[in-house]
Amino acid sequence: MSLQPFVKWAGGKRQIMDKLLEFKPKKFRHYYEPFVGGGALLLELLPIHATINDSNKELMYVYKCLRNKRLFKKFWELCKLHEENHSEEYYYKVRDMDRKKSAYAKMTMVEKAARCVYLNKACFNGLYRVSSKGYFNVPSAKREKVKCFDDKNMLELHKYFHKRKPIILNKDFAEAVKTAKAGDLVYFDPPYDVVGEQSFTSYTAGGFGRDEQTRLRDLIKELTERGVLVMASNANTEFIQDLYKDFNLHVINAKRMINSKGDGRGAVEEVIITNY
């Protein structure tokens, strides 16, 4: 199968996939991805056993819909309904649903999943961003028509997730890898270390600062001691170079395709970190 991510996600890995495949271990058992996002590497590897996690609850609802036949059918129908109803006015009506807390709390998991995908495809530049209060706040892309997904790809995604039934979590990244054992592979793709105005870490209301980056490094040290194989991606900054000086660092060139400012996109240096 050749599967593609169902959402455009900040920090997506399609454009550096050749490097990730070059540096991945030749063998591993269970695959873990605690910051799964659009899941580009997951969909390239198609592991038999996997645990995926993300702090974005609505995104993980989509993965749960992909795994379950009944939920997937309803999810498909709701996405098609969003496509039919799409307009500038409709987009802002759907976008503002999370501001009405009591009504939003009553929405089903499938309704939130379909909303997540529709907003991702209808918003400006596919930028998933929330405010400090956790409200989705990206303006409309002003498209006349919106297609939530490629039908064939989405059906193939459903086949894979339904067959393999990966474990799907919405926890802290450290909690997501508690069951990792020697010989398993963990791929960490966190919000990157800040690089001036080009940085983007607003996937969730909490953000991801340098204290979190340090906590992640400490977790990788712990996993290394347990014999777990770890690969991680980040920006090539002095802070990251110093933080991971005891690991293998591979500097690569990448293109940052999502930014709220057009001049914030372009070639950047990233680093792939490995403990093997």
C-alpha positions in Angstrom: 0.0 0.0 0.0 1.1 3.6 -0.7 -0.7 5.7 1.9 -0.6 9.5 2.4 -1.4 11.5 5.5 -5.1 12.6 5.7 -4.2 16.1 7.0 -1.7 18.7 6.1 0.2 19.2 9.4 2.8 21.6 10.5 6.2 19.8 10.6 5.0 17.1 8.2 7.8 14.7 7.2 7.0 13.8 3.6 9.8 16.1 2.3 12.5 14.5 4.4 11.2 10.9 4.2 14.3 9.6 2.4 16.5 10.8 5.3 14.2 9.3 7.9 14.3 5.9 6.1 18.0 6.2 5.7 18.6 6.6 9.5 15.9 4.3 10.8 17.0 1.0 12.4 17.0 -2.0 10.1 14.9 -4.0 12.6 12.5 -3.2 15.3 9.5 -4.7 17.1 6.8 -2.4 18.2 6.6 1.1 16.7 5.8 4.1 18.9 5.1 7.7 17.7 4.2 10.0 20.6 3.8 13.2 18.5 2.1 11.5 15.5 0.6 14.5 13.8 -0.2 13.5 10.2 1.7 10.2 10.6 3.9 10.4 7.5 6.6 8.0 8.8 4.0 5.6 10.3 2.3 5.4 6.9 5.6 4.8 5.2 6.6 2.0 7.6 3.1 0.5 8.0 4.2 -1.5 11.1 2.3 -4.5 12.3 2.3 -3.4 15.9 2.1 0.3 16.7 1.2 2.8 19.4 0.4 6.4 18.3 -0.2 9.4 20.4 -0.7 13.1 20.1 -1.7 15.9 22.5 -4.3 17.1 20.0 -7.5 15.2 21.1 -9.5 16.0 17.9 -6.8 14.6 15.7 -6.7 11.4 17.6 -10.4 11.1 17.2 -9.8 10.9 13.5 -7.4 8.0 14.0 -10.0 6.2 16.1 -12.6 6.6 13.4 -10.1 5.1 10.9 -9.7 2.0 13.2 -13.4 1.3 13.6 -15.8 0.3 10.8 -19.0 1.8 12.3 -17.3 5.1 13.3 -15.5 5.3 9.9 -18.8 5.1 8.0 -20.3 8.0 10.1 -17.1 10.0 9.8 -17.1 9.6 6.0 -20.8 10.8 5.8 -20.1 13.9 8.0 -17.1 14.9 6.0 -19.1 14.7 2.8 -21.8 16.8 4.5 -19.2 19.5 5.3 -18.1 19.5 1.7 -21.7 20.0 0.5 -22.4 22.8 3.0 -19.1 24.6 2.6 -19.1 28.4 2.3 -17.2 31.3 3.9 -20.1 31.7 6.4 -20.3 28.0 7.1 -16.5 27.7 7.7 -16.6 30.3 10.5 -19.8 28.7 12.0 -17.9 25.3 12.2 -14.7 26.9 13.4 -16.4 28.7 16.3 -18.1 25.6 17.6 -15.4 25.0 20.2 -16.1 28.5 21.7 -19.5 27.3 22.9 -18.2 25.0 25.6 -21.4 23.3 26.7 -22.6 22.6 23.1 -19.1 21.4 22.0 -18.9 19.0 25.0 -22.1 17.4 23.7 -20.7 16.8 20.2 -19.8 13.1 19.5 -16.2 12.0 18.9 -17.1 11.4 15.2 -18.5 14.9 14.8 -15.3 16.4 16.3 -13.2 14.2 14.1 -15.0 15.3 10.9 -14.8 18.9 12.0 -11.0 18.6 12.6 -10.4 17.3 9.0 -12.8 19.8 7.4 -11.2 22.8 9.2 -7.7 21.5 8.2 -8.7 21.4 4.5 -10.7 24.7 4.5 -8.4 26.9 6.6 -5.6 29.1 5.5 -2.5 27.1 4.4 -3.6 24.0 6.3 -2.3 25.6 9.5 -3.6 23.9 12.7 -3.3 26.5 15.4 -5.2 27.2 18.6 -5.3 30.1 21.0 -4.1 30.1 24.6 -7.7 29.1 25.5 -7.5 26.1 23.1 -9.8 27.6 20.4 -9.1 26.9 16.8 -8.3 30.3 15.4 -7.1 30.0 11.8 -8.9 32.2 9.2 -10.6 30.7 6.1 -8.6 30.0 2.9 -11.5 31.5 1.0 -12.0 28.5 -1.3 -15.2 28.0 -3.2 -15.0 24.2 -2.8 -13.4 22.0 -0.2 -12.6 18.3 -0.5 -11.9 16.8 2.9 -9.9 13.9 1.6 -8.9 11.7 -1.4 -11.5 9.0 -1.3 -9.2 6.1 -2.4 -6.5 7.1 0.0 -8.9 7.4 2.9 -10.4 3.9 2.2 -6.9 2.4 2.2 -6.1 4.2 5.4 -9.2 2.6 7.0 -8.2 -0.8 5.7 -4.7 -0.5 7.4 -6.0 0.9 10.7 -8.9 -1.6 10.9 -6.6 -4.5 10.2 -3.6 -3.6 12.4 -5.7 -1.9 15.2 -2.8 0.2 16.5 -3.1 1.5 20.1 -4.3 5.2 19.9 -3.6 7.5 22.8 -4.1 11.1 23.9 -1.6 11.4 26.7 1.6 13.2 27.7 4.5 12.0 25.5 6.2 10.3 28.4 3.1 8.3 29.3 2.8 7.2 25.7 6.0 5.2 25.7 5.8 3.7 29.2 5.3 0.2 27.7 8.3 0.5 25.2 10.7 -2.4 25.6 14.2 -3.3 24.3 14.1 -3.7 20.5 11.1 -1.4 20.1 11.4 1.8 18.0 10.2 5.2 19.2 10.2 8.1 16.8 9.8 11.5 18.5 8.7 14.4 16.2 8.0 17.2 18.8 7.2 20.8 18.1 10.7 22.1 17.2 12.9 24.3 19.2 12.3 28.0 18.6 14.1 29.5 15.6 13.1 33.2 15.5 9.8 34.0 14.0 9.8 30.9 11.8 8.9 28.7 14.7 5.5 27.2 15.1 4.5 25.4 18.3 0.8 26.3 18.8 -0.7 22.8 18.1 -2.3 22.9 21.5 -3.0 25.5 24.1 0.0 24.5 26.3 2.9 25.1 23.8 6.2 23.3 23.9 9.1 25.3 25.4 12.7 24.5 26.3 11.7 22.9 29.7 9.7 20.4 27.6 12.5 19.9 25.2 14.8 19.1 28.1 12.2 16.7 29.6 12.0 14.9 26.3 15.8 14.5 26.1 15.8 13.1 29.7 13.1 10.6 28.6 15.3 9.6 25.6 18.2 8.9 28.0 15.9 6.7 30.0 14.6 4.8 27.0 18.2 4.3 25.8 19.1 2.7 29.2 16.2 0.3 28.6 17.5 -0.7 25.2 14.7 1.0 23.3 15.7 2.3 19.8 15.0 6.1 19.5 15.0 8.4 16.5 14.0 12.1 16.9 13.7 15.1 14.7 14.2 18.8 15.7 15.5 22.1 14.5 19.3 22.4 14.2 19.8 25.0 16.9 22.7 25.5 19.3 20.3 24.5 22.2 19.4 21.2 20.5 23.0 20.5 19.5 24.1 20.9 23.2 21.0 19.0 24.5 21.8 15.9 22.4 25.6 16.1 22.4 25.8 12.5 23.8 23.7 11.1 20.9 24.3 10.7 17.1 23.3 13.9 15.3 22.6 14.0 11.6 22.1 17.5 10.1 19.9 17.7 7.1 18.2 20.3 4.9 14.5 20.6 4.8 11.8 22.9 3.6 9.3 24.4 6.1 6.0 24.6 4.1 3.6 25.8 6.8 3.9 29.2 8.4 1.5 32.0 9.1 3.8 34.4 7.2 4.8 33.6 3.6 8.4 34.7 4.0 8.7 32.3 7.0 8.7 29.3 4.6 11.8 28.0 2.9 15.0 26.0 3.4 16.0 25.3 7.0 18.4 23.0 8.7 17.0 20.1 10.8 18.7 17.4 12.8 17.8 13.7 13.1 18.9 12.3 16.5 19.5 8.6 17.0 20.7 6.5 20.0 22.0 3.7 17.8 
